[in-house]
Amino acid sequence: MRTRALFIVGLIIVMLATACGGQQQAPAGGGEAAKPFRIAVVMPSATTDMAFSQSMWSALKAVQAEMGGETALELKYSENMFKVPDAAAAIRDYASQGFNIVIAHGSQYGASVEEIAKDFPNTTFAWGTDVNTFGLPNVYAYTAAAEQGGYVNGVMAAMLTKSKLIGVTGPIEVGDAKTYIDGFVQGVAAVDPSITVSKTWTGSFSDVALMTEAAKTHIAAGADVLTGSSQSVVGSIGAAKEAGNVLWFGTQQDQASLAPELVVASQVYDWTALIKQMIANYKDGKLGGITYVLELKNDGLKIAFNPNFPLPADVKAAAEKAIADIKSGAITVNP
Amino acid sequence: MTEILSAAVIVGILTSAIRLATPYLFASIGEAFAQTSGVLNLGVDGIMLMGAFSAFYVTLHTGNVWLGALAAMAVGLLMGLLMSLISVTFKAEQGISGIGLYMFGLGLSSLLFKVLVGTVYTISGFPVVKIPFLSQIPYIGQIFFQHSLPVYAAFLLVPLAWWLLDKTTWGLKIKSVGQNPAAADSLGVNVDRVRYFSVCLGAVLAGLAGASLSTALVNLFQENLTAGLGFIAVALVYFGGWRPLGILTGALLFSVVNAFQLWLQVLGVNIQSDVAVMLPYLLTIAVLAFSMNRVRQPAALNKPFERGEN
């Protein structure tokens, strides 16, 4: 009996502890001599996840390079902050250390931001993906209209599939994972309503093994084009690569480097414009109160065509027409 | 839409299940050795992560999957020695030290990945080997004989483990140490040495379980690649009543249901995805509740041995 009790207690401890396995980079005190602009970011997964967190981190690094390196813009991050209380502690830490902008990069951090932002009226907070600034003058909310790029990817996918069967491997049916796929389905239907798009959800953002098997299942069922989102889709891309004749459409980050021969295009989240606007506003004394939406129109969303993939000219033309139509409002994609 | 019970779908489900069962088999059979000798090693998942990373890293740089597998075994052995040192020599509480080992493996593999690799790469892992003649048999051939080598190895491990545990003196020693270490000790069996050996063997297999993920099934490494798979493996040992055949049954049952729910979704069967992904776990809990065979549990499981104490 003791064994069983211990075993169960052990399992519970581990389940509680699983999320805090990642390492946290503690913020260090800045130098006195130069006074760089300081931005800190708290992220749910790793800066190298080829998806959501990496998209924000790459944007910050790009802005830093543009502004002239670490002397002009100091960056700090805490990654793998899947547990909200840990993330909240990190957000408060950064704010107390006098960072100018603190970004809480996860829709689960909303309540923490709402609470902490009131205590630091001179710090800008940004969080997403969401649209709610809580009516606070120092909070930005940001989100991505993922359905727009999904639509464009869907148009291309519909023109490239030969088996008329397209597979989607998603994590959990929420947030931009869902809106991306909703847009994708609309894009496919706009080209050819007879194409079947079948979807699987693995119930996890991180279970790569199950995601791989989900992709293999789609391929076994006859799908020749796949797409999906979350950091675990690297498994799906691996499965497509193994099959050899299956194409992939990416989202959140340019995924072409994972399989240059079969990634057709990726929707890329480009947060640089948001970051630059926040910095400029901060210097002008405006700390927030704005909801920012990444769209094709404001170049926050981009379609990165893989230069190594021989995309037929008519498909590329159709994709570019879809992009133009979404920008002009001729096509509305419902999230 | 295709019928859910068509031959093609059933073959698809079973083929997926064979693949999905592979890492569980390596890890659970390994854990069965450790537990039969009386040591509960909850650190399996951590060892798997270290094994998965080592195999991936070595394969990435040498292009040789065999060197990768060897590296995973070596790292598994080191982790096994660490676990034995803590739980056998120092007689620490096994459940707690296992969790420590898990967190150590999770943290270290993430750190090494970040420092040494940085971003996600796919590698070419163990290729699929079609067994001549056998792979030509309709249905059966596709289900059982068109996999990569680690998949075959995992299944061959089952009869091998059964033979070792049930038919050799060496297996008898492991069992006696797990059932009644004092009696075994009085008969001249070196309890600590047998436990060291069993824990290390289990850890080497856990290392291979990780390697089978990163160099045969998924062909990449990412932080926390196993996503808790090692804990299911520990549960499967209880499920299987500490018998290799029972573990095989459990691993297959879990994997078949998991493959089944993936196919349900692909075929557009109208079922909530949240419900679908729960199915394998619900089934496991149900079977555990009804068929738990505690009679076979090693009597000295989780009890450190101190000569002259009992």
XYZ file of C-alpha atoms in Angstrom:
645
model
C 0.000 0.000 0.000
C 2.852 2.295 0.857
C 4.330 1.757 -2.561
C 1.131 2.654 -4.296
C 0.575 5.736 -2.179
C 4.123 6.874 -2.827
C 3.768 6.183 -6.506
C 0.638 8.279 -6.747
C 2.115 11.095 -4.692
C 5.184 10.942 -6.906
C 3.132 11.187 -10.071
C 1.245 14.182 -8.731
C 4.455 15.961 -7.766
C 5.859 15.322 -11.204
C 2.762 16.571 -12.965
C 2.951 19.753 -10.946
C 6.654 20.043 -11.559
C 6.730 19.248 -15.271
C 6.094 22.778 -16.344
C 8.929 24.288 -14.354
C 11.625 22.165 -15.919
C 12.761 24.893 -18.237
C 15.440 27.261 -17.265
C 14.876 30.868 -16.626
C 17.282 33.556 -17.509
C 17.311 35.924 -14.595
C 17.461 39.568 -15.484
C 20.697 41.251 -14.508
C 21.225 44.866 -13.571
C 22.038 47.118 -16.526
C 25.208 49.178 -16.869
C 25.327 52.748 -15.589
C 27.291 54.401 -18.376
C 25.018 54.241 -21.413
C 21.284 54.146 -20.979
C 19.875 51.741 -23.540
C 16.159 51.296 -24.096
C 15.152 48.155 -22.209
C 12.622 45.514 -23.247
C 11.899 42.245 -21.422
C 9.743 39.425 -22.731
C 8.131 36.458 -20.960
C 7.301 33.486 -23.206
C 5.465 30.198 -22.727
C 7.816 28.061 -24.863
C 11.443 28.280 -25.985
C 12.983 31.033 -28.120
C 13.947 28.255 -30.525
C 10.500 26.675 -30.966
C 10.248 27.449 -34.695
C 6.839 28.916 -33.924
C 5.114 31.355 -31.582
C 7.868 32.318 -29.141
C 10.588 32.360 -31.751
C 8.545 34.762 -33.910
C 8.582 37.349 -31.110
C 12.208 36.783 -30.163
C 13.413 37.085 -33.797
C 11.472 40.338 -34.145
C 13.079 41.762 -31.003
C 16.540 40.769 -32.221
C 15.820 42.348 -35.613
C 14.764 45.633 -34.018
C 17.832 45.502 -31.796
C 20.128 45.056 -34.795
C 18.399 47.915 -36.596
C 18.730 50.240 -33.616
C 22.444 49.525 -33.265
C 22.949 46.542 -30.975
C 22.897 46.054 -27.226
C 24.040 49.542 -26.375
C 20.884 50.948 -27.921
C 18.368 48.260 -27.000
C 18.785 45.875 -24.115
C 16.778 42.645 -24.347
C 16.019 40.101 -21.652
C 13.800 37.062 -21.788
C 12.265 34.343 -19.644
C 11.238 31.313 -21.648
C 9.267 28.131 -20.953
C 7.067 30.115 -18.571
C 4.164 27.784 -19.123
C 3.007 28.165 -15.524
C 1.164 31.450 -15.126
C 2.236 32.197 -11.499
C 5.916 31.873 -12.496
C 5.317 34.122 -15.478
C 3.529 36.673 -13.294
C 6.493 36.755 -10.915
C 8.857 37.309 -13.841
C 6.666 40.091 -15.279
C 6.628 41.880 -11.922
C 10.404 41.411 -11.531
C 11.118 42.990 -14.874
C 8.780 45.890 -14.170
C 10.431 46.560 -10.793
C 13.835 46.553 -12.451
C 12.776 49.467 -14.560
C 12.407 47.894 -17.966
C 10.663 50.323 -20.308
C 8.523 47.696 -22.002
C 7.534 44.302 -20.617
C 5.985 41.905 -23.120
C 3.893 39.003 -21.806
C 3.836 36.809 -24.888
C 0.948 34.455 -24.203
C -2.818 34.731 -24.055
C -2.757 33.004 -20.661
C -0.945 35.985 -19.091
C -3.834 38.473 -19.424
C -5.029 38.489 -15.823
C -1.463 38.865 -14.539
C -0.823 41.841 -16.816
C -4.076 43.503 -15.770
C -3.077 43.233 -12.117
C 0.605 44.182 -12.413
C 0.191 47.050 -14.920
C -1.799 49.057 -12.347
C 1.202 48.985 -9.966
C 3.665 50.266 -12.574
C 1.977 53.185 -14.377
C 5.261 54.309 -15.972
C 6.014 50.975 -17.613
C 4.499 49.815 -20.887
C 3.038 46.313 -20.841
C 2.067 44.351 -23.923
C 0.360 41.020 -24.092
C -1.158 38.733 -26.670
C -2.579 37.241 -28.508
C -5.706 39.047 -27.441
C -7.524 42.305 -28.065
C -8.259 43.450 -24.509
C -6.239 46.349 -23.030
C -8.419 46.352 -19.877
C -8.956 50.096 -20.394
C -5.494 50.712 -18.959
C -3.393 53.511 -20.512
C -0.149 51.522 -20.265
C -1.252 48.208 -21.775
C -1.052 47.096 -25.403
C -2.907 44.038 -26.620
C -1.752 42.412 -29.805
C -3.092 39.638 -31.962
C -2.567 38.124 -35.383
C -5.248 37.741 -38.006
C -3.874 34.246 -38.672
C -6.897 33.393 -40.813
C -5.637 35.750 -43.552
C -2.404 33.858 -44.186
C -4.330 30.638 -43.647
C -6.590 31.608 -46.527
C -3.635 32.306 -48.834
C -1.988 29.002 -47.886
C -5.329 27.266 -48.453
C -5.632 28.692 -51.994
C -2.175 27.358 -52.890
C -2.797 24.009 -51.183
C -6.016 23.506 -53.138
C -4.200 24.127 -56.425
C -1.331 21.777 -55.564
C -3.172 18.751 -54.175
C -3.634 15.887 -56.608
C -5.407 13.479 -54.273
C -7.934 16.177 -53.281
C -7.247 15.261 -49.674
C -5.538 17.753 -47.366
C -4.535 17.013 -43.779
C -4.367 19.456 -40.872
C -2.469 18.608 -37.676
C -3.290 21.004 -34.884
C -2.640 21.110 -31.142
C -5.776 22.319 -29.340
C -8.715 23.997 -31.011
C -8.082 27.481 -29.590
C -6.579 30.856 -30.445
C -4.593 31.365 -33.618
C -4.206 27.591 -34.046
C -7.938 27.559 -34.739
C -8.252 30.816 -36.710
C -5.346 29.862 -38.985
C -7.029 26.595 -39.858
C -10.465 28.216 -40.286
C -8.908 30.594 -42.806
C -7.089 27.721 -44.502
C -10.345 25.794 -44.966
C -12.017 28.881 -46.499
C -9.087 29.309 -48.891
C -9.311 25.704 -50.045
C -13.081 25.916 -50.490
C -12.757 29.102 -52.551
C -10.683 27.220 -55.138
C -12.368 23.829 -55.126
C -15.182 22.939 -52.724
C -14.873 19.240 -53.595
C -11.517 18.977 -51.774
C -11.673 17.331 -48.365
C -9.757 18.958 -45.521
C -9.551 16.581 -42.558
C -8.332 17.826 -39.204
C -6.711 16.123 -36.241
C -6.064 17.727 -32.870
C -3.554 16.027 -30.594
C -4.671 17.785 -27.419
C -1.154 19.049 -26.719
C 1.107 21.880 -27.878
C 4.228 19.847 -27.155
C 3.584 16.141 -27.903
C 5.830 15.781 -30.948
C 5.548 11.985 -31.093
C 1.757 12.043 -31.343
C 1.865 14.944 -33.817
C 4.213 12.903 -36.015
C 1.869 9.938 -35.899
C -1.091 12.192 -36.695
C 0.707 13.393 -39.827
C 1.575 9.818 -40.796
C -2.095 8.930 -40.386
C -3.132 11.691 -42.798
C -0.528 10.497 -45.286
C -1.695 6.892 -44.976
C -5.258 8.077 -45.613
C -4.067 9.635 -48.878
C -3.384 13.293 -48.064
C -0.643 14.860 -50.190
C -0.651 18.348 -48.655
C -0.375 19.023 -44.922
C -0.424 22.049 -42.669
C -0.793 22.769 -38.964
C 0.387 24.947 -36.137
C 2.138 24.926 -32.723
C 5.706 24.059 -31.795
C 4.998 20.327 -32.142
C 4.373 20.505 -35.921
C 8.090 19.999 -36.460
C 7.058 16.346 -36.061
C 4.512 16.648 -38.873
C 7.131 18.209 -41.128
C 9.453 15.306 -40.333
C 6.718 12.838 -41.285
C 6.090 14.664 -44.569
C 9.817 14.616 -45.278
C 9.955 10.878 -44.674
C 7.019 10.256 -47.018
C 8.861 12.264 -49.671
C 5.954 13.354 -51.873
C 3.923 15.366 -49.382
C 3.887 19.169 -49.285
C 3.818 21.375 -46.208
C 2.452 24.852 -45.470
C 3.798 26.569 -42.375
C 2.576 29.273 -40.042
C 3.948 31.550 -37.299
C 7.574 31.172 -38.416
C 9.283 30.473 -41.749
C 9.650 26.702 -41.578
C 11.393 26.173 -44.930
C 14.733 25.388 -43.269
C 13.255 22.197 -41.779
C 12.520 20.637 -45.158
C 13.586 22.917 -48.033
C 12.253 20.549 -50.696
C 8.672 20.333 -49.503
C 7.748 23.473 -47.578
C 5.811 25.537 -50.134
C 5.269 28.694 -48.112
C 4.862 29.862 -44.544
C 2.775 32.571 -42.999
C 5.263 34.574 -40.921
C 4.337 36.672 -37.918
C 6.401 39.826 -38.047
C 6.143 41.724 -34.779
C 8.847 44.285 -35.657
C 6.369 46.990 -36.657
C 4.530 46.546 -33.357
C 7.763 46.738 -31.362
C 8.961 49.823 -33.232
C 5.623 51.532 -32.766
C 5.667 50.789 -29.032
C 9.190 52.198 -28.690
C 8.316 55.334 -30.664
C 5.106 55.855 -28.675
C 6.954 55.331 -25.405
C 9.472 58.024 -26.303
C 6.544 60.335 -27.136
C 5.055 59.630 -23.732
C 2.221 57.350 -24.900
C 2.435 54.079 -22.994
C -0.409 51.992 -24.338
C -4.133 51.654 -24.562
C -3.914 50.330 -28.104
C -4.903 47.023 -29.657
C -2.582 46.017 -32.465
C -3.568 43.440 -35.056
C -1.012 41.806 -37.345
C -2.543 41.740 -40.801
C -1.396 41.290 -44.357
C -2.399 44.938 -44.841
C 0.045 46.344 -42.282
C 2.817 43.880 -43.202
C 2.586 42.258 -39.776
C 1.729 39.067 -41.612
C 3.818 38.013 -44.553
C 3.737 35.009 -46.796
C 7.283 33.670 -47.093
C 7.509 31.670 -50.299
C 10.231 29.040 -50.127
C 12.732 30.008 -52.862
C 13.843 26.366 -53.160
C 10.388 25.089 -53.971
C 9.428 25.157 -57.685
C 6.056 26.822 -57.284
C 4.068 26.889 -60.576
C 3.518 30.444 -61.826
C -0.284 30.206 -61.849
C -0.314 29.088 -58.204
C 1.934 31.924 -57.157
C -0.216 34.377 -59.144
C -3.343 33.079 -57.394
C -1.660 33.458 -54.002
C -0.598 36.994 -54.785
C -4.083 37.852 -55.982
C -5.512 36.471 -52.730
C -3.045 38.578 -50.734
C -3.982 41.691 -52.726
C -7.714 40.983 -52.375
C -7.446 40.505 -48.621
C -5.419 43.708 -48.318
C -7.962 45.675 -50.363
C -10.900 44.136 -48.556
C -12.279 42.429 -51.693
C -12.089 39.161 -49.763
C -13.052 38.958 -46.118
C -11.817 35.939 -44.216
C -13.808 35.048 -41.144
C -11.772 34.040 -38.109
C -15.476 9.283 -46.527
C -13.754 5.979 -46.065
C -15.481 3.474 -43.838
C -13.930 3.288 -40.408
C -13.880 -0.506 -40.525
C -12.401 -0.942 -43.985
C -9.305 -3.117 -44.359
C -7.116 -0.144 -45.273
C -8.067 1.749 -42.128
C -7.587 -1.257 -39.855
C -4.164 -1.877 -41.372
C -3.387 1.821 -40.896
C -4.424 1.754 -37.247
C -2.390 -1.343 -36.465
C 0.697 -0.061 -38.327
C 0.546 3.201 -36.366
C 0.054 1.284 -33.141
C 3.169 -0.819 -33.701
C 5.196 2.363 -34.191
C 3.647 4.163 -31.219
C 4.276 1.169 -28.924
C 8.034 1.123 -29.600
C 9.340 3.667 -27.068
C 6.933 2.362 -24.421
C 8.249 -1.173 -24.861
C 11.901 -0.207 -24.453
C 11.210 1.964 -21.428
C 8.681 -0.334 -19.724
C 10.696 -3.534 -20.145
C 13.706 -1.697 -18.751
C 11.661 -0.406 -15.830
C 10.378 -3.930 -15.232
C 13.960 -5.117 -14.605
C 14.583 -2.313 -12.119
C 11.289 -2.872 -10.312
C 11.659 -6.650 -10.230
C 14.887 -6.120 -8.319
C 13.038 -3.843 -5.884
C 13.910 -0.383 -7.198
C 11.189 1.967 -8.390
C 12.848 4.275 -10.901
C 10.539 7.207 -11.652
C 13.295 8.941 -13.589
C 12.622 7.017 -16.819
C 11.364 10.095 -18.647
C 14.498 12.047 -17.755
C 16.752 9.218 -18.932
C 14.734 8.990 -22.153
C 15.211 12.702 -22.782
C 18.959 12.426 -22.264
C 19.058 9.342 -24.503
C 16.975 11.071 -27.157
C 19.207 14.117 -27.132
C 22.493 12.147 -27.214
C 21.319 9.924 -30.064
C 20.082 12.954 -31.995
C 23.213 14.997 -31.402
C 25.651 12.245 -32.327
C 23.621 11.328 -35.431
C 23.410 14.983 -36.459
C 27.198 15.300 -36.386
C 28.395 11.883 -37.534
C 25.484 10.886 -39.766
C 25.705 7.454 -38.154
C 22.542 6.308 -36.384
C 24.357 3.381 -34.773
C 26.817 5.695 -33.045
C 23.773 7.674 -31.949
C 22.157 4.605 -30.410
C 25.444 3.731 -28.718
C 25.688 7.225 -27.250
C 22.118 6.927 -25.945
C 22.993 3.642 -24.253
C 26.142 5.107 -22.708
C 24.287 8.128 -21.377
C 21.516 5.829 -20.131
C 24.135 3.795 -18.280
C 25.526 6.905 -16.595
C 22.051 7.990 -15.524
C 21.422 4.436 -14.261
C 24.607 4.499 -12.198
C 23.533 7.820 -10.713
C 20.080 6.440 -9.834
C 21.639 3.299 -8.302
C 24.140 5.314 -6.321
C 21.373 7.430 -4.819
C 18.758 4.771 -4.242
C 20.839 1.616 -3.610
C 24.067 2.831 -2.007
C 22.722 5.911 -0.256
C 19.300 4.269 0.225
C 17.403 7.464 -0.550
C 13.616 7.381 -0.906
C 13.209 5.908 -4.394
C 10.150 7.837 -5.541
C 11.722 11.161 -4.678
C 15.148 10.409 -6.134
C 13.499 9.212 -9.352
C 11.655 12.496 -9.695
C 14.934 14.295 -9.069
C 16.533 12.269 -11.835
C 13.645 13.136 -14.142
C 14.007 16.855 -13.555
C 17.752 16.606 -13.954
C 17.317 14.872 -17.326
C 14.655 17.327 -18.480
C 16.712 20.370 -17.527
C 20.054 19.097 -18.771
C 18.733 17.863 -22.126
C 17.017 21.235 -22.703
C 20.150 23.117 -21.746
C 22.436 21.002 -23.945
C 19.993 21.339 -26.821
C 19.956 25.093 -26.465
C 23.722 25.451 -26.155
C 24.885 22.808 -28.639
C 22.128 22.796 -31.262
C 20.028 25.928 -30.811
C 17.198 25.253 -33.208
C 15.138 22.354 -34.498
C 16.696 20.197 -37.229
C 15.366 17.054 -38.803
C 17.844 14.229 -39.385
C 17.649 11.025 -41.382
C 17.269 8.333 -38.785
C 17.066 4.545 -38.984
C 15.601 3.715 -42.417
C 12.612 1.440 -42.877
C 13.753 -2.137 -43.458
C 11.276 -4.374 -45.235
C 11.779 -7.967 -44.137
C 12.137 -10.081 -47.317
C 9.133 -12.328 -48.092
C 7.355 -11.561 -44.810
C 6.707 -7.945 -45.829
C 4.947 -9.228 -48.963
C 2.189 -10.992 -47.028
C -1.027 -9.022 -47.588
C -2.039 -6.868 -44.582
C 0.235 -8.689 -42.098
C 3.349 -7.671 -44.016
C 2.470 -4.002 -43.928
C 1.481 -4.045 -40.283
C 4.431 -5.960 -38.850
C 7.300 -6.136 -41.307
C 7.778 -2.675 -42.792
C 9.368 -0.757 -39.937
C 12.742 0.603 -38.887
C 15.166 -1.572 -36.914
C 14.440 -0.083 -33.461
C 10.796 -1.077 -33.870
C 11.730 -4.723 -34.465
C 14.257 -4.570 -31.618
C 11.606 -3.323 -29.186
C 9.328 -6.243 -29.983
C 12.152 -8.811 -29.881
C 12.997 -7.476 -26.448
C 9.754 -8.922 -25.058
C 10.588 -12.650 -25.444
C 14.197 -11.914 -24.545
C 13.209 -10.232 -21.286
C 10.779 -13.044 -20.511
C 13.514 -15.631 -21.027
C 16.019 -13.691 -18.918
C 13.629 -13.155 -16.037
C 11.879 -16.537 -16.025
C 14.365 -19.027 -17.365
C 17.816 -18.060 -16.124
C 19.440 -18.164 -12.673
C 20.295 -14.600 -13.235
C 16.603 -13.700 -13.565
C 15.925 -15.693 -10.420
C 18.500 -13.610 -8.559
C 16.810 -10.397 -9.661
C 13.441 -11.705 -8.496
C 14.750 -12.982 -5.178
C 16.371 -9.630 -4.471
C 13.077 -7.917 -5.229
C 10.961 -10.333 -3.186
C 13.091 -11.003 -0.134
C 16.496 -9.353 -0.131
C 17.392 -10.631 3.344
C 16.881 -14.253 2.285
C 18.773 -13.679 -0.966
C 21.584 -12.077 0.992
C 21.816 -15.029 3.378
C 22.172 -17.301 0.353
C 25.156 -15.350 -0.850
C 23.497 -13.111 -3.462
C 25.016 -9.660 -3.530
C 21.817 -7.609 -3.244
C 23.354 -4.248 -4.051
C 25.207 -5.548 -7.068
C 22.074 -7.181 -8.524
C 20.117 -3.990 -7.974
C 22.819 -1.863 -9.560
C 22.827 -4.182 -12.527
C 19.028 -4.188 -12.949
C 18.650 -0.431 -12.586
C 21.473 0.190 -15.054
C 20.048 -2.285 -17.573
C 16.702 -0.529 -17.263
C 18.351 2.852 -17.751
C 20.221 1.679 -20.854
C 16.894 0.548 -22.301
C 15.320 3.885 -21.349
C 18.180 5.564 -23.215
C 17.316 3.430 -26.235
C 13.642 4.340 -25.829
C 14.678 7.966 -26.212
C 16.890 7.135 -29.179
C 13.998 5.298 -30.856
C 12.014 8.538 -30.667
C 14.689 10.952 -31.862
C 16.363 8.769 -34.499
C 13.639 6.418 -35.761
C 10.119 7.673 -35.128
C 10.309 11.465 -35.024
C 13.833 12.095 -36.378
C 14.404 15.341 -34.527
C 14.927 16.668 -31.027
C 13.006 19.369 -29.254
C 12.930 20.398 -25.612
C 10.843 17.934 -23.602
C 10.477 15.700 -26.652
C 9.002 12.824 -24.642
C 6.199 14.968 -23.164
C 5.799 12.633 -20.174
C 5.899 9.387 -22.156
C 8.247 7.857 -19.563
C 5.592 8.107 -16.862
C 3.112 6.183 -18.966
C 5.896 3.608 -19.337
C 6.158 3.284 -15.541
C 2.384 2.886 -15.320
C 2.531 0.174 -17.989
C 4.826 -1.907 -15.749
C 2.113 -1.988 -13.070
C -0.473 -2.543 -15.768
C 1.461 -5.535 -17.094
C 1.901 -7.077 -13.665
C 5.725 -7.002 -13.967
C 5.574 -9.556 -16.818
C 7.023 -8.735 -20.260
C 3.980 -10.214 -21.962
C 1.637 -8.146 -19.796
C 3.630 -5.033 -20.623
C 3.400 -5.848 -24.334
C -0.373 -6.199 -24.014
C -0.642 -2.893 -22.191
C 1.603 -1.021 -24.613
C -0.304 -2.363 -27.605
C -3.704 -1.635 -26.098
C -2.723 1.946 -25.303
C -1.189 2.457 -28.742
C -4.055 0.879 -30.674
C -6.555 3.167 -28.978
C -4.308 6.161 -29.598
C -3.958 5.273 -33.290
C -7.709 4.625 -33.443
C -8.540 8.097 -32.151
C -6.184 9.707 -34.684
C -7.942 7.822 -37.488
C -11.356 8.742 -36.101
C -10.400 12.391 -36.504
C -8.807 11.955 -39.935
C -11.890 10.210 -41.246
C -14.041 13.055 -40.021
C -16.056 10.975 -37.597
C -18.134 13.427 -35.641
C -16.434 13.282 -32.269
C -15.008 16.134 -30.200
C -11.220 16.118 -30.469
C -10.981 16.647 -26.718
C -12.937 13.451 -26.163
C -10.904 11.576 -28.757
C -7.546 12.381 -27.170
C -8.861 11.271 -23.771
C -9.744 7.787 -25.007
C -6.360 6.062 -24.472
C -6.060 7.444 -20.957
C -9.631 6.578 -20.000
C -9.090 3.062 -21.229
C -5.834 2.725 -19.301
C -7.468 3.869 -16.089
C -10.392 1.517 -16.612
C -8.184 -1.493 -17.293
C -5.897 -0.642 -14.371
C -8.868 -0.394 -12.048
C -10.308 -3.739 -13.050
C -7.309 -5.905 -13.737
C -4.660 -4.719 -11.328
C -2.703 -7.771 -10.400
C -0.922 -6.839 -7.214
C -0.053 -10.415 -6.318
C 2.976 -10.294 -8.532
C 4.298 -7.018 -7.211
C 7.862 -7.453 -5.931
C 7.475 -7.517 -2.154
C 10.563 -5.400 -1.562
C 9.710 -2.795 -4.196
C 10.643 0.663 -2.948
C 12.438 -0.726 0.126
C 16.156 -0.060 0.458
C 18.065 -3.085 1.751
C 20.098 -2.831 4.942
C 21.830 -5.996 6.008
C 20.669 -7.222 9.421
C 17.730 -4.851 9.649
C 14.953 -7.224 8.707
